[in-house]
Each structure stands twice: as structure tokens, then as C-alpha cells.
Amino acid sequence: MRTVPVTPISSPGWRAWLIWSVGVAAYVLAITNRTSLGAVGVDAADRFDADAATLALFAVVQLAVYGGMQIPVGVLLDRYGSRPIMTIGMLLMAAGQLTMALSPSIGVAILARILLGAGDAAVFPAVLRLVATWFPAQRAPLMVQFTGIIGQAGQLVALVPLAALLHATSWTITFGSIAGLGVLFAILVAVVIRNHPPERGADVSVNTDTGVIRVVTSAIDTGVGIRASWAHPGTRLAFWSHFTTPFAGTAFVLLWGMPFLTAGQGLSTAHAAGIISVYVVAGMALGPVIGELSRRLPNQRSYALVLPAIAVQLIAWVAVIALPAAAPVWLLYVLAIALATGGPASMIAFDHARTHNPSHRLSTATGVTNAGGFIAALIAIFFIGLALDLQGAGTPETYSLDAFRVAFLTPIPLWIIGVVFILFERKSTRIRMGLDPERARRP
């Protein structure tokens, strides 16, 4: 890297807002792709004659690829910028949905989810990089929240129009249509998005320790970047914050929410879709509030926002599954709202990653962070499906409330493990920042 004079961004212009808008629209489509199977999970089970473990495998494979690609995508973003990586991501998702549209078997459908997960992995980190390069730093926490909020509208698209299109037409037409949108957005991203403002000749790095501004080049040692990101306790705090906050909502919306609410709780499909819609809308409403509180409480985010969000999710989750009979409808809405806190709270993790890493490894640290939530989600999804199968309740015909009640116990240890590591890494981060004294060494 070489030193270069750079004028800080004081106020974003119309071009910055246009680029961000296209990036967020692409993210909405990515979320639609990600949650498309969850909205039609029962139809997918019937189409592929799949039991619960196999149905879970679709989501697990997708999330495993998504999580596994986060660090490579972060490295590629740090090297090449958002535009080419997002374009490739949209094309991969289009290829995945076209494969899903034409898939004659479970094996081909799993290949489709692999392509989908790989493409999806590129989009959100790329949009966060656009926020970092096109907007002033003081706006970043709120812009990240708005990105997450608007992106969640993709869940509503998957939940209502996508399911309606499937029931009105066919599997091939529905998933082929999403593939066509993916190609369209790949073209739009390539035409509109630019990696950095025109007054800059390249992406730049601001070293958070020294303040030196440098041009990012491909000569960066990516292995060193990954190790350096993880070595900072702030990155590990970001990872565990993202690991613990959103996974239950992801598992619920991505796959198991609709079967639990319909086959388990006895609700109609329309009523269950309404509850999941409340989850999405509540997350969108809570985002600006949590984003503003995150900006105002930079040193108290974990205690004031992250841990309370985890607590309300755990309490609502246990309250629903502890009842001996079907939960009252009002409590299911409370569960949806409680789970909705996880999405906005998980965005705080990216504030940690950005605060504690220099810009030349920003996307690498973002990738490490983003992997956390999806590792937890794939574990939760898989173990819920496995627990259903072990009880002999692995198909839509055999789902039962008692089986779901037992299966929904399996994610609880993830919350406990995550809280322990959040508390430990928060203390380590505060020590690193000089806010707390060093831990006393044992004699």
C-alpha cells in the first residue's frame, strides 16, 4: 500500500444515495432468495418427498455455504471492491434458482441451494462496504440498520407474493421468475454501482491506530488480515454478538416457523403468514430505534441492547414451548416480536467490527462477523429437524405439537454459549481499549 491524500466524505450526494439504493434493492432480492424455501417448505417437502432432516438439509447446506463463504468474500471485497463481487453474487443466485426451478431430485435441489448460498454471501457485506466508502463514518451505524431493515422486506416478498405465485402457477415458473430477476439485478448492479467516489482513485484504508490513509491494493497479505481481524477481541465480540442474536429468528422464518405454526399450533396458513409478517415488520420498526441507541451508547451496546435482545427471545421461546397445550395466539405474536429484536441487535456486531478494524480489512472482519449468525442458524435448523426425525415426526403428515416442543429445546444451548462468550470478549475488548484494568493473573 502507498500513502495518498484523501478528502474525508462530509456529506453524501445523490450518486451515493443511488448506489446505496441499488445495493439495498439487490439485498432485498437476496433475502427473498434466501427465505424462498421457508415460505413454501411444505410444498418443497411434497415435491421432493423429503422428511424433516432432508428438508432441514436444504437450509443447512445453503447456510453452511453462506457462512463458509463470508471470509473469502470479505477478502475478495477488500481486494476488488463491491461492484464485481455483487454482480457475480447476483448471477450465482440466479443460477441457483434456475436450477431449483428445473430440479428433478433432491441432489439437484441441494446443488441449487449451494449456488444460492454462495451468491447470497456476497451481497450484504458488499452493501456494507458501499456504506463505508460512500458515506461519512458518523452515519454508518444508522445506515447499517436501514440496510438491514429494508432488506428484510425480502422476507415479505417470499412470504406472500412468492407463495401466491407458486399456488397460482407452478414450481418451475415461480423459481424461474426469481432467477430472471437475479439476472436483471446483476445487470443493474454492474451498470450503476461504483466501488468508491470519483474523487478517489481507489478504495482507501484509514488505519484506526495511526490515522494514516493508504490505498488498498492486491498486495495485502490476506492470511495476515484474517488472523489480525480475529486476534482483536472486538472482532470476536462482533462474531459472538452476531452468533447469538439472530439465529432463532432465522431458523424460524427460513424453515421451521410455518410448519410449527400450522401443523404444531393448528393455525391456518394465512394466520401463520400473518404472524411471520409481524416478525418482519417488527424488525423493520425496531431497527432505527436500536441503531440510534447503538450510536448514543457506543460503550454499553452489549449490556444495553445485545444481551436484553437475547433475553427477551429466550424468555418468549421457553414460554411458548413450556405450555402443555397450544399457545394462545397473543403469545405467538409476542414470540414473533421477541424474535424480531434479534435482527436489529445483530447489526450492532457490524459496528463492533468496523470500530475495531482498519478499513483495509473491514470486509474481512465483516465476513468473520457475518459468519457467526449463520453458523448458529444452520446448527439450530439441523438439530430441530434431527430432533423431529428421532421422534418419528419428520414429515408434514406426522408433525405434532409435542414433537415440536421437544425439538425447539435444541437451540437453547446456543444462546447460553453465546452469552458466555459475549461477556468474556466484551471484557477483553474494554481492556484492549483501556476502559477496564487488566485481568488479575493467577499466581
Short mmCIF file of N, CA and C in Angstrom, two decimals, residues 52-53 56 247-248 251-252 255-257 259-260 264 317-318 320-322 377-394 398-415:
data_model
loop_
_atom_site.label_atom_id
_atom_site.label_comp_id
_atom_site.label_asym_id
_atom_site.label_seq_id
_atom_site.Cartn_x
_atom_site.Cartn_y
_atom_site.Cartn_z
N ALA A 52 -38.12 -34.46 7.54
CA ALA A 52 -37.69 -33.23 8.22
C ALA A 52 -36.19 -33.01 8.11
N ALA A 53 -35.41 -34.09 8.28
CA ALA A 53 -33.96 -33.94 8.23
C ALA A 53 -33.50 -33.54 6.84
N ALA A 56 -34.47 -29.95 6.29
CA ALA A 56 -33.51 -29.12 7.02
C ALA A 56 -32.19 -29.05 6.29
N PHE A 247 -30.07 -15.98 15.30
CA PHE A 247 -30.20 -17.34 14.75
C PHE A 247 -31.60 -17.91 14.94
N ALA A 248 -32.26 -17.61 16.06
CA ALA A 248 -33.59 -18.19 16.31
C ALA A 248 -34.60 -17.65 15.31
N ALA A 251 -33.86 -19.29 11.89
CA ALA A 251 -34.35 -20.67 11.83
C ALA A 251 -35.88 -20.71 11.73
N PHE A 252 -36.53 -19.80 12.44
CA PHE A 252 -37.99 -19.75 12.46
C PHE A 252 -38.54 -19.34 11.10
N LEU A 255 -37.21 -21.76 7.85
CA LEU A 255 -37.72 -23.12 7.63
C LEU A 255 -38.82 -23.54 8.59
N TRP A 256 -38.61 -23.43 9.91
CA TRP A 256 -39.47 -24.15 10.83
C TRP A 256 -40.66 -23.36 11.35
N GLY A 257 -40.75 -22.07 11.10
CA GLY A 257 -41.85 -21.27 11.62
C GLY A 257 -43.20 -21.69 11.07
N PRO A 259 -44.22 -24.59 9.50
CA PRO A 259 -44.70 -25.90 9.98
C PRO A 259 -45.10 -25.88 11.46
N PHE A 260 -44.33 -25.17 12.30
CA PHE A 260 -44.65 -25.11 13.72
C PHE A 260 -46.00 -24.44 13.96
N GLY A 264 -48.13 -27.61 14.08
CA GLY A 264 -47.96 -27.70 15.52
C GLY A 264 -49.02 -26.95 16.30
N TRP A 317 -39.43 -17.73 23.80
CA TRP A 317 -39.28 -19.08 23.22
C TRP A 317 -39.67 -20.15 24.24
N VAL A 318 -39.12 -20.03 25.45
CA VAL A 318 -39.41 -21.01 26.50
C VAL A 318 -40.87 -20.94 26.92
N VAL A 320 -43.47 -20.27 25.13
CA VAL A 320 -44.33 -20.93 24.14
C VAL A 320 -44.21 -22.44 24.22
N ILE A 321 -42.98 -22.95 24.32
CA ILE A 321 -42.82 -24.42 24.28
C ILE A 321 -43.09 -25.07 25.64
N ALA A 322 -43.15 -24.26 26.71
CA ALA A 322 -43.38 -24.84 28.04
C ALA A 322 -44.86 -25.11 28.30
N ALA A 377 -27.40 -20.43 13.07
CA ALA A 377 -28.69 -20.75 12.44
C ALA A 377 -28.69 -22.13 11.81
N LEU A 378 -27.60 -22.49 11.13
CA LEU A 378 -27.60 -23.81 10.50
C LEU A 378 -27.57 -24.92 11.54
N ILE A 379 -26.88 -24.67 12.68
CA ILE A 379 -26.88 -25.66 13.76
C ILE A 379 -28.30 -25.82 14.31
N ALA A 380 -28.98 -24.68 14.54
CA ALA A 380 -30.34 -24.73 15.09
C ALA A 380 -31.30 -25.43 14.13
N ILE A 381 -31.22 -25.08 12.85
CA ILE A 381 -32.12 -25.68 11.86
C ILE A 381 -31.90 -27.19 11.78
N PHE A 382 -30.65 -27.60 11.73
CA PHE A 382 -30.35 -29.03 11.59
C PHE A 382 -30.82 -29.81 12.81
N PHE A 383 -30.54 -29.31 14.02
CA PHE A 383 -30.89 -30.06 15.20
C PHE A 383 -32.40 -30.10 15.44
N ILE A 384 -33.12 -29.05 15.05
CA ILE A 384 -34.58 -29.12 15.13
C ILE A 384 -35.11 -30.22 14.21
N GLY A 385 -34.60 -30.26 12.97
CA GLY A 385 -35.03 -31.30 12.03
C GLY A 385 -34.65 -32.69 12.51
N LEU A 386 -33.43 -32.83 13.04
CA LEU A 386 -32.98 -34.13 13.55
C LEU A 386 -33.84 -34.57 14.72
N ALA A 387 -34.16 -33.64 15.61
CA ALA A 387 -34.98 -33.99 16.77
C ALA A 387 -36.38 -34.42 16.35
N LEU A 388 -36.93 -33.78 15.33
CA LEU A 388 -38.24 -34.21 14.82
C LEU A 388 -38.16 -35.62 14.25
N ASP A 389 -37.13 -35.90 13.48
CA ASP A 389 -36.99 -37.23 12.89
C ASP A 389 -36.83 -38.32 13.96
N LEU A 390 -36.03 -38.02 14.97
CA LEU A 390 -35.79 -39.01 16.02
C LEU A 390 -37.06 -39.33 16.80
N GLN A 391 -38.04 -38.43 16.76
CA GLN A 391 -39.32 -38.67 17.42
C GLN A 391 -40.35 -39.30 16.48
N GLY A 392 -39.93 -39.59 15.25
CA GLY A 392 -40.87 -40.14 14.28
C GLY A 392 -41.85 -39.13 13.76
N ALA A 393 -41.46 -37.84 13.79
CA ALA A 393 -42.35 -36.77 13.34
C ALA A 393 -41.66 -35.95 12.26
N GLY A 394 -41.13 -36.65 11.26
CA GLY A 394 -40.28 -35.98 10.28
C GLY A 394 -40.94 -35.57 9.00
N THR A 398 -46.81 -36.20 9.90
CA THR A 398 -46.55 -36.66 11.27
C THR A 398 -46.12 -35.55 12.22
N TYR A 399 -46.00 -34.30 11.73
CA TYR A 399 -45.67 -33.19 12.62
C TYR A 399 -46.68 -33.14 13.76
N SER A 400 -46.21 -32.82 14.97
CA SER A 400 -47.12 -32.66 16.11
C SER A 400 -46.56 -31.59 17.05
N LEU A 401 -47.44 -31.04 17.86
CA LEU A 401 -47.02 -30.00 18.80
C LEU A 401 -46.02 -30.55 19.81
N ASP A 402 -46.26 -31.76 20.32
CA ASP A 402 -45.34 -32.34 21.30
C ASP A 402 -43.95 -32.54 20.70
N ALA A 403 -43.90 -32.97 19.44
CA ALA A 403 -42.60 -33.17 18.78
C ALA A 403 -41.89 -31.85 18.58
N PHE A 404 -42.62 -30.84 18.17
CA PHE A 404 -42.01 -29.51 18.01
C PHE A 404 -41.53 -28.96 19.35
N ARG A 405 -42.31 -29.24 20.40
CA ARG A 405 -41.93 -28.72 21.72
C ARG A 405 -40.57 -29.28 22.14
N VAL A 406 -40.35 -30.55 21.92
CA VAL A 406 -39.05 -31.16 22.25
C VAL A 406 -37.96 -30.65 21.31
N ALA A 407 -38.26 -30.59 20.01
CA ALA A 407 -37.27 -30.16 19.02
C ALA A 407 -36.82 -28.73 19.27
N PHE A 408 -37.73 -27.89 19.75
CA PHE A 408 -37.39 -26.48 19.97
C PHE A 408 -36.57 -26.26 21.24
N LEU A 409 -36.30 -27.34 21.98
CA LEU A 409 -35.36 -27.24 23.10
C LEU A 409 -33.91 -27.20 22.60
N THR A 410 -33.66 -27.74 21.42
CA THR A 410 -32.27 -27.92 20.97
C THR A 410 -31.51 -26.62 20.74
N PRO A 411 -32.16 -25.48 20.35
CA PRO A 411 -31.36 -24.26 20.16
C PRO A 411 -30.98 -23.54 21.45
N ILE A 412 -31.58 -23.91 22.57
CA ILE A 412 -31.35 -23.14 23.81
C ILE A 412 -29.88 -23.10 24.21
N PRO A 413 -29.11 -24.20 24.10
CA PRO A 413 -27.68 -24.11 24.46
C PRO A 413 -26.91 -23.09 23.63
N LEU A 414 -27.35 -22.81 22.40
CA LEU A 414 -26.65 -21.81 21.58
C LEU A 414 -26.72 -20.43 22.22
N TRP A 415 -27.89 -20.08 22.77
CA TRP A 415 -28.00 -18.79 23.47
C TRP A 415 -27.05 -18.75 24.68
#
